[in-house]
Amino acid sequence: MERTVTNSVRVFGIRVLSLFVVTFCGITLHAQDANKPTQDHSKESFVVQRILNTVQFENDGTFAIDSKLVVRLQSASGIQAWGLIQVPYASNEGDATIAEVKVTKPNGAVVSTPDEDIQDTPAPITVQAPLYSDLKIKQLAVKGLEIGDTVSYQQSVHVRKPLIPGQFWFARDFFKNGVVLDERLEIRVPKDRYVKVQSPKLAPKITDESGYRVYLWQTANLEHSPEENNSKPEPGKGPLPDVQITSFRGWDEIARWYQQLEASRITPTPEIKARAEEITRDAKSDDEKIRLLYNYVATKFRYIGVDFGIGRYQPHAAAEVLANGYGDCKDKHTLLAVLILPLPPLSFSRLMETSVTIRSWMRKSMPAFAEMSNMRSALHFGPFRRLSGIRSRRRFRSRGVSAALSVKFRSVLRKRRTRPSLSTTPTIARTIPIGPMSFDPHCHP
């Protein structure tokens, strides 16, 4: 779950359903209204003539994303951008397809790329990070591309084993990285199913068809705007996606689902109890015991992720992590939580946003599990029950030096014995004394 995000990984977005980010596929462009003024797009590296994305959800949580696109290539950089079709997917949850890849020459000649040229490769993160995963990419190099050609293709991702059965969610932005003459997004949900839909800038057309409620957005991007500012917005204040939809009524539904995943994994065993007693035998206070147990988990257990299907979110049992000597952030949290169970602080899981730049738009009003894929442990310290977070991959340092607790807190899902909630934690740089330790929220970017 927790991992370094590389440039290549950003191609795919990393919480699991951000893995089904849609590139676009095509059909022919409708004739333009002759009464409208024609804009000159001849200097663009490419012009997307039409995008059509169709997303259909079922009551059991399964869904399909089908896309079609037509794009005219006007420069070498345009060929570079569109010459390789890539479709990310998780093989344990579903599959992906690429079809009808055609290049139309200015003289009308058509060059087709055969389906047998499609490659099925591991996602780059599974090669570059200590991670075993079912994340894959279907990719196809388009044949015969030259400046002036028009390429069209179709692609789809079908999820047949949903992460949370019976629930679904989706978020996306319209294409803004170039000129688009016509873009359409159609989302189909069972007619009688509760859903919440938000699209602050463009209202959809809503119809009922064959047992489904159909939401249709149609837009265009006729001017290639400069690249967006890459500065990190404050949590909860970033721009909202153009379209969001969720079947969850509240964050408490997500928390209860995760509690069920974790419940069987946090049972202390005699081996774990004996190890905790051995580590804390000479400690003079509970704070020192916590520090010793934390350092033990953070430094003695290697970070290795084993992320297949639900394993991206469900931790291994604490006893299994202890025996293996490795785990990812959720595994190490689970072991740490079991080790400190006899101590006064209350430990509970928190799932955090992966990237502030991408996930800063997360709001209480639109619960969606895919926007979180990082875990911290949270402890209540002292008479004021101050809430502090720790990350089980960092080592505490001595008095007067920043301790490696949680980093740059953002909106988190707090899962306690009482009602779960979504809350925003501080982001300002400050040092919080915790017994013989100190905490700098910005010590690990």
Tab-separated table of C-alpha atoms in Angstrom:
chain	number	residue	atom	x	y	z
A	1	MET	CA	0.000	0.000	0.000
A	2	GLU	CA	2.618	2.529	0.904
A	3	ARG	CA	5.322	3.037	-1.658
A	4	THR	CA	7.441	5.567	-3.466
A	5	VAL	CA	5.651	7.076	-6.436
A	6	THR	CA	7.904	7.269	-9.482
A	7	ASN	CA	7.385	9.206	-12.671
A	8	SER	CA	6.418	6.052	-14.503
A	9	VAL	CA	3.880	5.177	-11.824
A	10	ARG	CA	2.144	8.533	-12.241
A	11	VAL	CA	1.090	7.346	-15.679
A	12	PHE	CA	-1.357	5.093	-13.908
A	13	GLY	CA	-2.414	7.165	-10.883
A	14	ILE	CA	-1.696	4.151	-7.515
A	15	ARG	CA	-5.538	3.010	-4.469
A	16	VAL	CA	-6.474	0.647	-6.289
A	17	LEU	CA	-9.476	1.780	-8.602
A	18	SER	CA	-7.297	4.801	-9.628
A	19	LEU	CA	-5.606	1.905	-11.404
A	20	PHE	CA	-8.564	1.913	-13.949
A	21	VAL	CA	-7.753	5.376	-15.231
A	22	VAL	CA	-9.192	5.573	-18.761
A	23	THR	CA	-7.210	6.556	-21.816
A	24	PHE	CA	-9.427	7.234	-24.728
A	25	CYS	CA	-10.681	5.443	-27.810
A	26	GLY	CA	-12.592	6.343	-30.890
A	27	ILE	CA	-15.274	6.771	-33.444
A	28	THR	CA	-15.733	9.262	-36.275
A	29	LEU	CA	-16.269	12.945	-35.719
A	30	HIS	CA	-19.734	14.411	-36.251
A	31	ALA	CA	-19.970	17.221	-38.786
A	32	GLN	CA	-19.436	20.648	-37.247
A	33	ASP	CA	-22.156	23.263	-37.313
A	34	ALA	CA	-21.446	25.341	-40.404
A	35	ASN	CA	-22.661	28.497	-38.680
A	36	LYS	CA	-19.989	28.330	-35.961
A	37	PRO	CA	-16.642	30.066	-36.517
A	38	THR	CA	-13.806	27.667	-37.273
A	39	GLN	CA	-10.757	27.816	-34.996
A	40	ASP	CA	-7.250	27.230	-36.305
A	41	HIS	CA	-5.719	24.160	-34.627
A	42	SER	CA	-3.030	23.582	-37.248
A	43	LYS	CA	-0.194	24.333	-34.813
A	44	GLU	CA	-1.322	21.776	-32.246
A	45	SER	CA	0.724	18.577	-32.040
A	46	PHE	CA	-2.547	16.632	-32.179
A	47	VAL	CA	-6.276	17.284	-32.248
A	48	VAL	CA	-8.613	14.845	-30.530
A	49	GLN	CA	-11.644	14.699	-32.758
A	50	ARG	CA	-13.851	12.665	-30.485
A	51	ILE	CA	-13.754	10.828	-27.159
A	52	LEU	CA	-16.576	8.590	-25.978
A	53	ASN	CA	-16.298	6.904	-22.567
A	54	THR	CA	-19.071	4.625	-21.330
A	55	VAL	CA	-19.073	3.308	-17.749
A	56	GLN	CA	-21.691	0.763	-16.686
A	57	PHE	CA	-22.080	-0.326	-13.049
A	58	GLU	CA	-24.053	-3.304	-11.772
A	59	ASN	CA	-25.678	-3.814	-8.364
A	60	ASP	CA	-23.084	-6.411	-7.374
A	61	GLY	CA	-20.246	-3.884	-7.813
A	62	THR	CA	-18.931	-5.218	-11.112
A	63	PHE	CA	-18.456	-2.670	-13.872
A	64	ALA	CA	-17.088	-2.059	-17.353
A	65	ILE	CA	-15.360	0.994	-18.841
A	66	ASP	CA	-15.481	1.131	-22.625
A	67	SER	CA	-13.717	3.898	-24.530
A	68	LYS	CA	-13.434	5.026	-28.133
A	69	LEU	CA	-11.280	7.757	-29.605
A	70	VAL	CA	-10.299	9.428	-32.845
A	71	VAL	CA	-7.243	11.744	-32.915
A	72	ARG	CA	-5.473	13.533	-35.757
A	73	LEU	CA	-1.670	13.640	-35.435
A	74	GLN	CA	0.008	16.845	-36.618
A	75	SER	CA	3.606	16.555	-35.389
A	76	ALA	CA	6.273	14.113	-34.245
A	77	SER	CA	5.401	14.836	-30.621
A	78	GLY	CA	1.795	13.923	-31.380
A	79	ILE	CA	2.943	10.570	-32.747
A	80	GLN	CA	5.043	10.092	-29.608
A	81	ALA	CA	2.027	10.821	-27.407
A	82	TRP	CA	-0.430	8.503	-29.163
A	83	GLY	CA	1.764	5.854	-30.783
A	84	LEU	CA	1.617	3.466	-27.817
A	85	ILE	CA	-1.750	2.466	-26.352
A	86	GLN	CA	-1.572	1.467	-22.669
A	87	VAL	CA	-4.413	0.102	-20.535
A	88	PRO	CA	-3.662	-0.599	-16.838
A	89	TYR	CA	-5.706	-3.197	-14.943
A	90	ALA	CA	-5.550	-5.679	-12.049
A	91	SER	CA	-5.588	-9.240	-13.385
A	92	ASN	CA	-7.083	-10.741	-10.206
A	93	GLU	CA	-10.089	-8.432	-10.509
A	94	GLY	CA	-10.778	-8.380	-14.234
A	95	ASP	CA	-9.248	-7.915	-17.651
A	96	ALA	CA	-8.544	-5.314	-20.342
A	97	THR	CA	-8.812	-5.268	-24.119
A	98	ILE	CA	-7.590	-3.143	-27.026
A	99	ALA	CA	-9.387	-3.443	-30.365
A	100	GLU	CA	-9.947	-1.946	-33.823
A	101	VAL	CA	-6.703	0.023	-33.960
A	102	LYS	CA	-6.633	1.783	-37.324
A	103	VAL	CA	-4.546	4.509	-38.940
A	104	THR	CA	-6.241	6.476	-41.713
A	105	LYS	CA	-3.912	8.218	-44.171
A	106	PRO	CA	-4.736	11.611	-45.761
A	107	ASN	CA	-5.483	9.785	-49.034
A	108	GLY	CA	-8.001	7.488	-47.302
A	109	ALA	CA	-5.780	4.396	-47.077
A	110	VAL	CA	-6.170	2.435	-43.820
A	111	VAL	CA	-3.430	0.609	-41.884
A	112	SER	CA	-4.635	-1.790	-39.164
A	113	THR	CA	-2.587	-3.011	-36.211
A	114	PRO	CA	-3.342	-6.710	-35.529
A	115	ASP	CA	-4.572	-7.782	-32.088
A	116	GLU	CA	-1.816	-10.400	-31.829
A	117	ASP	CA	0.702	-7.564	-31.369
A	118	ILE	CA	-0.823	-6.707	-27.966
A	119	GLN	CA	1.610	-7.190	-25.076
A	120	ASP	CA	0.553	-8.006	-21.507
A	121	THR	CA	3.252	-6.720	-19.147
A	122	PRO	CA	3.697	-6.146	-15.381
A	123	ALA	CA	3.110	-2.574	-14.213
A	124	PRO	CA	6.419	-0.689	-13.723
A	125	ILE	CA	5.898	-0.347	-9.968
A	126	THR	CA	6.062	-4.134	-9.579
A	127	VAL	CA	9.566	-4.017	-11.054
A	128	GLN	CA	10.871	-0.826	-9.445
A	129	ALA	CA	9.505	-1.297	-5.915
A	130	PRO	CA	9.649	-4.163	-3.373
A	131	LEU	CA	6.189	-5.231	-4.450
A	132	TYR	CA	4.502	-8.385	-5.688
A	133	SER	CA	1.243	-7.514	-7.396
A	134	ASP	CA	-1.317	-8.419	-10.047
A	135	LEU	CA	-1.120	-4.936	-11.579
A	136	LYS	CA	-0.572	-5.257	-15.312
A	137	ILE	CA	-0.675	-3.214	-18.516
A	138	LYS	CA	-2.061	-4.174	-21.885
A	139	GLN	CA	-0.108	-2.207	-24.479
A	140	LEU	CA	0.040	-2.016	-28.237
A	141	ALA	CA	2.384	-0.077	-30.526
A	142	VAL	CA	0.383	1.489	-33.364
A	143	LYS	CA	1.695	0.593	-36.822
A	144	GLY	CA	2.281	2.964	-39.719
A	145	LEU	CA	1.870	6.318	-37.941
A	146	GLU	CA	2.989	9.436	-39.806
A	147	ILE	CA	2.340	13.140	-39.449
A	148	GLY	CA	-1.079	13.942	-40.888
A	149	ASP	CA	-2.579	10.544	-40.048
A	150	THR	CA	-5.692	9.934	-37.973
A	151	VAL	CA	-5.603	7.099	-35.440
A	152	SER	CA	-8.698	5.475	-33.957
A	153	TYR	CA	-9.043	2.650	-31.453
A	154	GLN	CA	-11.193	1.131	-28.744
A	155	GLN	CA	-10.275	-0.147	-25.311
A	156	SER	CA	-12.062	-1.505	-22.278
A	157	VAL	CA	-11.534	-2.569	-18.685
A	158	HIS	CA	-13.968	-5.066	-17.143
A	159	VAL	CA	-13.951	-5.621	-13.368
A	160	ARG	CA	-15.616	-8.931	-12.534
A	161	LYS	CA	-14.378	-9.250	-8.944
A	162	PRO	CA	-15.048	-5.896	-7.245
A	163	LEU	CA	-12.970	-4.722	-4.317
A	164	ILE	CA	-16.078	-4.121	-2.196
A	165	PRO	CA	-18.947	-6.330	-3.415
A	166	GLY	CA	-22.169	-4.419	-3.893
A	167	GLN	CA	-20.527	-0.977	-3.969
A	168	PHE	CA	-19.004	1.205	-6.685
A	169	TRP	CA	-17.450	4.636	-7.167
A	170	PHE	CA	-15.807	6.578	-9.965
A	171	ALA	CA	-14.091	9.932	-10.539
A	172	ARG	CA	-12.552	11.500	-13.620
A	173	ASP	CA	-11.564	14.726	-15.327
A	174	PHE	CA	-12.284	15.613	-18.894
A	175	PHE	CA	-9.297	15.665	-21.229
A	176	LYS	CA	-7.401	18.955	-20.889
A	177	ASN	CA	-3.953	18.143	-22.274
A	178	GLY	CA	-4.814	19.236	-25.787
A	179	VAL	CA	-7.602	20.325	-28.104
A	180	VAL	CA	-10.710	18.124	-27.994
A	181	LEU	CA	-13.548	18.842	-30.405
A	182	ASP	CA	-16.098	16.512	-28.814
A	183	GLU	CA	-15.898	14.557	-25.545
A	184	ARG	CA	-18.696	12.547	-24.024
A	185	LEU	CA	-18.926	10.604	-20.786
A	186	GLU	CA	-21.842	8.261	-20.188
A	187	ILE	CA	-22.338	6.592	-16.797
A	188	ARG	CA	-25.023	3.926	-16.438
A	189	VAL	CA	-26.218	2.684	-13.023
A	190	PRO	CA	-29.135	0.428	-12.034
A	191	LYS	CA	-32.220	2.640	-12.107
A	192	ASP	CA	-33.356	1.998	-8.522
A	193	ARG	CA	-29.866	2.099	-6.957
A	194	TYR	CA	-28.862	4.922	-4.592
A	195	VAL	CA	-25.987	6.966	-6.002
A	196	LYS	CA	-24.599	10.417	-5.354
A	197	VAL	CA	-23.346	12.325	-8.385
A	198	GLN	CA	-21.312	15.534	-8.410
A	199	SER	CA	-20.188	17.502	-11.455
A	200	PRO	CA	-19.792	21.127	-10.318
A	201	LYS	CA	-18.913	22.629	-13.703
A	202	LEU	CA	-21.183	20.744	-16.091
A	203	ALA	CA	-24.625	19.269	-15.442
A	204	PRO	CA	-25.419	15.909	-17.040
A	205	LYS	CA	-28.402	14.981	-19.129
A	206	ILE	CA	-30.285	12.264	-17.217
A	207	THR	CA	-32.476	9.622	-18.842
A	208	ASP	CA	-33.775	6.127	-18.036
A	209	GLU	CA	-33.072	3.305	-20.446
A	210	SER	CA	-33.550	-0.487	-20.181
A	211	GLY	CA	-33.451	-0.584	-16.379
A	212	TYR	CA	-30.536	1.853	-16.048
A	213	ARG	CA	-30.312	5.509	-15.128
A	214	VAL	CA	-28.039	7.139	-17.678
A	215	TYR	CA	-25.955	10.263	-16.963
A	216	LEU	CA	-24.469	11.916	-20.053
A	217	TRP	CA	-21.934	14.740	-20.099
A	218	GLN	CA	-20.841	16.393	-23.347
A	219	THR	CA	-18.056	18.960	-23.565
A	220	ALA	CA	-15.111	20.190	-25.650
A	221	ASN	CA	-11.716	21.753	-25.045
A	222	LEU	CA	-11.106	24.082	-27.983
A	223	GLU	CA	-8.082	25.884	-26.583
A	224	HIS	CA	-4.946	24.139	-25.377
A	225	SER	CA	-4.503	25.778	-21.981
A	226	PRO	CA	-1.055	25.965	-20.336
A	227	GLU	CA	-0.069	23.203	-17.943
A	228	GLU	CA	-1.654	23.397	-14.549
A	229	ASN	CA	0.233	24.639	-11.534
A	230	ASN	CA	2.020	21.705	-9.892
A	231	SER	CA	1.980	23.260	-6.419
A	232	LYS	CA	0.361	21.144	-3.726
A	233	PRO	CA	-3.055	22.464	-2.663
A	234	GLU	CA	-4.138	22.202	0.934
A	235	PRO	CA	-6.087	19.068	1.833
A	236	GLY	CA	-9.758	19.418	1.107
A	237	LYS	CA	-9.135	22.538	-0.996
A	238	GLY	CA	-7.808	21.089	-4.233
A	239	PRO	CA	-9.879	21.192	-7.417
A	240	LEU	CA	-12.702	18.693	-7.564
A	241	PRO	CA	-12.807	16.124	-10.355
A	242	ASP	CA	-15.096	17.097	-13.197
A	243	VAL	CA	-17.318	14.091	-12.442
A	244	GLN	CA	-17.715	11.957	-9.312
A	245	ILE	CA	-20.171	9.210	-8.479
A	246	THR	CA	-20.436	6.913	-5.454
A	247	SER	CA	-22.878	4.333	-4.113
A	248	PHE	CA	-21.676	4.843	-0.526
A	249	ARG	CA	-23.940	6.870	1.740
A	250	GLY	CA	-21.163	7.737	4.189
A	251	TRP	CA	-17.572	7.093	5.250
A	252	ASP	CA	-18.798	4.927	8.115
A	253	GLU	CA	-19.793	2.258	5.570
A	254	ILE	CA	-16.212	2.151	4.309
A	255	ALA	CA	-14.815	1.996	7.838
A	256	ARG	CA	-17.091	-0.879	8.824
A	257	TRP	CA	-16.005	-2.802	5.739
A	258	TYR	CA	-12.356	-2.318	6.642
A	259	GLN	CA	-12.962	-3.274	10.268
A	260	GLN	CA	-14.217	-6.631	9.026
A	261	LEU	CA	-11.068	-7.096	6.940
A	262	GLU	CA	-8.772	-6.290	9.846
A	263	ALA	CA	-10.619	-7.944	12.735
A	264	SER	CA	-9.211	-11.437	12.257
A	265	ARG	CA	-5.652	-10.137	11.795
A	266	ILE	CA	-5.083	-8.402	15.132
A	267	THR	CA	-5.304	-11.351	17.503
A	268	PRO	CA	-2.310	-11.550	19.879
A	269	THR	CA	-0.584	-14.925	20.087
A	270	PRO	CA	1.677	-16.287	22.845
A	271	GLU	CA	4.692	-15.664	20.575
A	272	ILE	CA	3.757	-11.996	20.102
A	273	LYS	CA	3.141	-11.478	23.821
A	274	ALA	CA	6.494	-13.064	24.661
A	275	ARG	CA	8.300	-10.884	22.108
A	276	ALA	CA	6.670	-7.706	23.493
A	277	GLU	CA	7.697	-8.615	27.042
A	278	GLU	CA	11.251	-9.335	25.906
A	279	ILE	CA	11.587	-6.000	24.076
A	280	THR	CA	10.123	-3.863	26.892
A	281	ARG	CA	11.608	-5.708	29.885
A	282	ASP	CA	13.917	-2.845	30.915
A	283	ALA	CA	11.617	0.068	29.970
A	284	LYS	CA	10.894	2.570	32.744
A	285	SER	CA	7.599	3.962	31.374
A	286	ASP	CA	4.825	3.262	28.915
A	287	ASP	CA	6.219	5.928	26.585
A	288	GLU	CA	9.551	4.131	26.515
A	289	LYS	CA	7.803	0.821	25.869
A	290	ILE	CA	6.006	2.342	22.896
A	291	ARG	CA	9.257	3.725	21.536
A	292	LEU	CA	11.008	0.362	21.874
A	293	LEU	CA	8.165	-1.543	20.230
A	294	TYR	CA	7.901	1.010	17.448
A	295	ASN	CA	11.643	0.892	16.719
A	296	TYR	CA	11.498	-2.897	16.692
A	297	VAL	CA	8.793	-2.981	14.008
A	298	ALA	CA	10.269	-0.088	12.016
A	299	THR	CA	13.826	-1.428	11.843
A	300	LYS	CA	13.604	-5.207	12.116
A	301	PHE	CA	10.998	-5.833	9.437
A	302	ARG	CA	11.708	-5.282	5.738
A	303	TYR	CA	9.202	-3.470	3.585
A	304	ILE	CA	7.782	-5.861	0.997
A	305	GLY	CA	4.297	-5.500	-0.423
A	306	VAL	CA	2.235	-8.496	-1.509
A	307	ASP	CA	-0.725	-6.889	-3.235
A	308	PHE	CA	-3.062	-9.276	-5.001
A	309	GLY	CA	-6.760	-8.405	-5.142
A	310	ILE	CA	-8.117	-7.750	-1.654
A	311	GLY	CA	-4.550	-8.165	-0.360
A	312	ARG	CA	-3.938	-4.584	-1.415
A	313	TYR	CA	-6.034	-3.587	1.598
A	314	GLN	CA	-6.311	-6.540	3.976
A	315	PRO	CA	-3.241	-6.984	6.194
A	316	HIS	CA	-1.622	-10.299	6.967
A	317	ALA	CA	-2.172	-11.634	10.462
A	318	ALA	CA	0.189	-10.165	13.058
A	319	ALA	CA	1.600	-13.608	13.847
A	320	GLU	CA	2.345	-14.161	10.154
A	321	VAL	CA	4.143	-10.807	9.891
A	322	LEU	CA	6.226	-11.679	12.961
A	323	ALA	CA	7.210	-15.021	11.451
A	324	ASN	CA	7.953	-13.620	7.974
A	325	GLY	CA	10.112	-10.706	9.087
A	326	TYR	CA	8.635	-8.438	6.396
A	327	GLY	CA	5.434	-6.653	5.410
A	328	ASP	CA	4.002	-3.467	3.962
A	329	CYS	CA	2.577	-0.519	5.885
A	330	LYS	CA	-0.700	-2.241	6.809
A	331	ASP	CA	1.147	-5.405	7.900
A	332	LYS	CA	3.579	-3.471	10.082
A	333	HIS	CA	0.759	-1.432	11.583
A	334	THR	CA	-1.063	-4.653	12.452
A	335	LEU	CA	1.957	-6.116	14.217
A	336	LEU	CA	2.639	-2.868	16.085
A	337	ALA	CA	-0.994	-2.586	17.177
A	338	VAL	CA	-0.944	-6.109	18.618
A	339	LEU	CA	2.395	-5.547	20.363
A	340	ILE	CA	1.094	-2.466	22.200
A	341	LEU	CA	-2.368	-3.834	23.039
A	342	PRO	CA	-1.552	-4.226	26.777
A	343	LEU	CA	-0.484	-0.552	27.006
A	344	PRO	CA	-2.812	2.403	27.780
A	345	PRO	CA	-2.788	4.130	24.354
A	346	LEU	CA	-5.531	3.137	21.979
A	347	SER	CA	-4.261	2.136	18.560
A	348	PHE	CA	-6.453	2.208	15.505
A	349	SER	CA	-5.889	2.122	11.767
A	350	ARG	CA	-6.029	5.135	9.548
A	351	LEU	CA	-6.023	5.055	5.786
A	352	MET	CA	-4.478	8.127	4.208
A	353	GLU	CA	-4.386	9.725	0.803
A	354	THR	CA	-1.599	8.474	-1.419
A	355	SER	CA	-0.696	11.785	-3.013
A	356	VAL	CA	-1.612	15.266	-1.897
A	357	THR	CA	-1.317	16.529	-5.452
A	358	ILE	CA	-3.799	13.994	-6.791
A	359	ARG	CA	-6.027	13.335	-3.803
A	360	SER	CA	-6.370	16.779	-2.234
A	361	TRP	CA	-9.954	17.002	-3.540
A	362	MET	CA	-11.222	14.282	-1.189
A	363	ARG	CA	-14.345	15.545	0.596
A	364	LYS	CA	-16.580	14.249	3.348
A	365	SER	CA	-19.524	14.552	0.992
A	366	MET	CA	-18.211	11.972	-1.525
A	367	PRO	CA	-17.041	8.787	0.230
A	368	ALA	CA	-14.905	6.587	-2.015
A	369	PHE	CA	-12.418	4.015	-0.774
A	370	ALA	CA	-10.084	4.137	-3.771
A	371	GLU	CA	-8.764	7.553	-2.786
A	372	MET	CA	-6.790	6.143	0.176
A	373	SER	CA	-4.009	3.602	0.097
A	374	ASN	CA	-1.656	4.463	2.926
A	375	MET	CA	-1.855	3.505	6.578
A	376	ARG	CA	-0.714	5.051	9.837
A	377	SER	CA	-1.192	4.052	13.454
A	378	ALA	CA	-2.687	6.585	15.843
A	379	LEU	CA	-2.114	6.698	19.588
A	380	HIS	CA	-3.723	8.668	22.408
A	381	PHE	CA	-1.010	9.983	24.720
A	382	GLY	CA	-1.098	11.533	28.172
A	383	PRO	CA	-3.856	13.003	30.346
A	384	PHE	CA	-5.256	15.115	27.483
A	385	ARG	CA	-5.559	12.065	25.228
A	386	ARG	CA	-3.627	13.858	22.511
A	387	LEU	CA	-3.911	12.083	19.168
A	388	SER	CA	-0.596	11.412	17.473
A	389	GLY	CA	0.224	9.343	14.423
A	390	ILE	CA	3.109	7.028	13.725
A	391	ARG	CA	4.333	5.342	10.595
A	392	SER	CA	5.690	1.876	11.200
A	393	ARG	CA	8.548	2.278	8.737
A	394	ARG	CA	10.525	5.012	10.519
A	395	ARG	CA	12.753	4.978	13.566
A	396	PHE	CA	12.305	7.145	16.639
A	397	ARG	CA	15.262	9.392	17.409
A	398	SER	CA	16.677	10.560	20.698
A	399	ARG	CA	15.513	13.533	22.773
A	400	GLY	CA	15.775	16.890	21.009
A	401	VAL	CA	15.735	15.408	17.510
A	402	SER	CA	12.658	15.014	15.357
A	403	ALA	CA	10.918	11.699	15.857
A	404	ALA	CA	9.596	9.946	12.816
A	405	LEU	CA	5.917	9.802	13.483
A	406	SER	CA	3.398	10.431	10.735
A	407	VAL	CA	4.186	12.629	7.752
A	408	LYS	CA	2.198	15.589	6.445
A	409	PHE	CA	-1.130	14.483	7.841
A	410	ARG	CA	-4.051	14.779	5.491
A	411	SER	CA	-7.693	13.802	5.597
A	412	VAL	CA	-7.868	10.369	7.169
A	413	LEU	CA	-10.458	7.769	7.927
A	414	ARG	CA	-10.361	7.153	11.670
A	415	LYS	CA	-11.499	3.671	12.601
A	416	ARG	CA	-12.228	3.386	16.316
A	417	ARG	CA	-14.392	1.304	18.577
A	418	THR	CA	-16.913	4.124	18.387
A	419	ARG	CA	-18.397	5.645	15.213
A	420	PRO	CA	-15.790	5.962	12.416
A	421	SER	CA	-15.227	9.386	10.905
A	422	LEU	CA	-13.304	11.280	8.254
A	423	SER	CA	-11.150	14.050	9.722
A	424	THR	CA	-8.423	16.429	8.642
A	425	THR	CA	-5.198	16.450	10.637
A	426	PRO	CA	-2.683	19.326	10.931
A	427	THR	CA	-0.264	20.084	8.128
A	428	ILE	CA	1.716	22.918	9.699
A	429	ALA	CA	5.327	22.215	10.614
A	430	ARG	CA	5.633	22.006	14.380
A	431	THR	CA	7.226	19.826	17.036
A	432	ILE	CA	4.977	18.076	19.517
A	433	PRO	CA	6.632	16.710	22.678
A	434	ILE	CA	5.618	13.130	23.415
A	435	GLY	CA	7.277	11.944	26.601
A	436	PRO	CA	11.017	11.582	25.930
A	437	MET	CA	10.412	11.975	22.179
A	438	SER	CA	9.459	14.760	19.793
A	439	PHE	CA	7.489	14.810	16.593
A	440	ASP	CA	8.033	16.872	13.449
A	441	PRO	CA	5.176	16.248	10.985
A	442	HIS	CA	7.402	17.273	8.075
A	443	CYS	CA	10.480	15.236	8.896
A	444	HIS	CA	9.802	12.697	6.144
A	445	PRO	CA	8.345	14.187	2.947
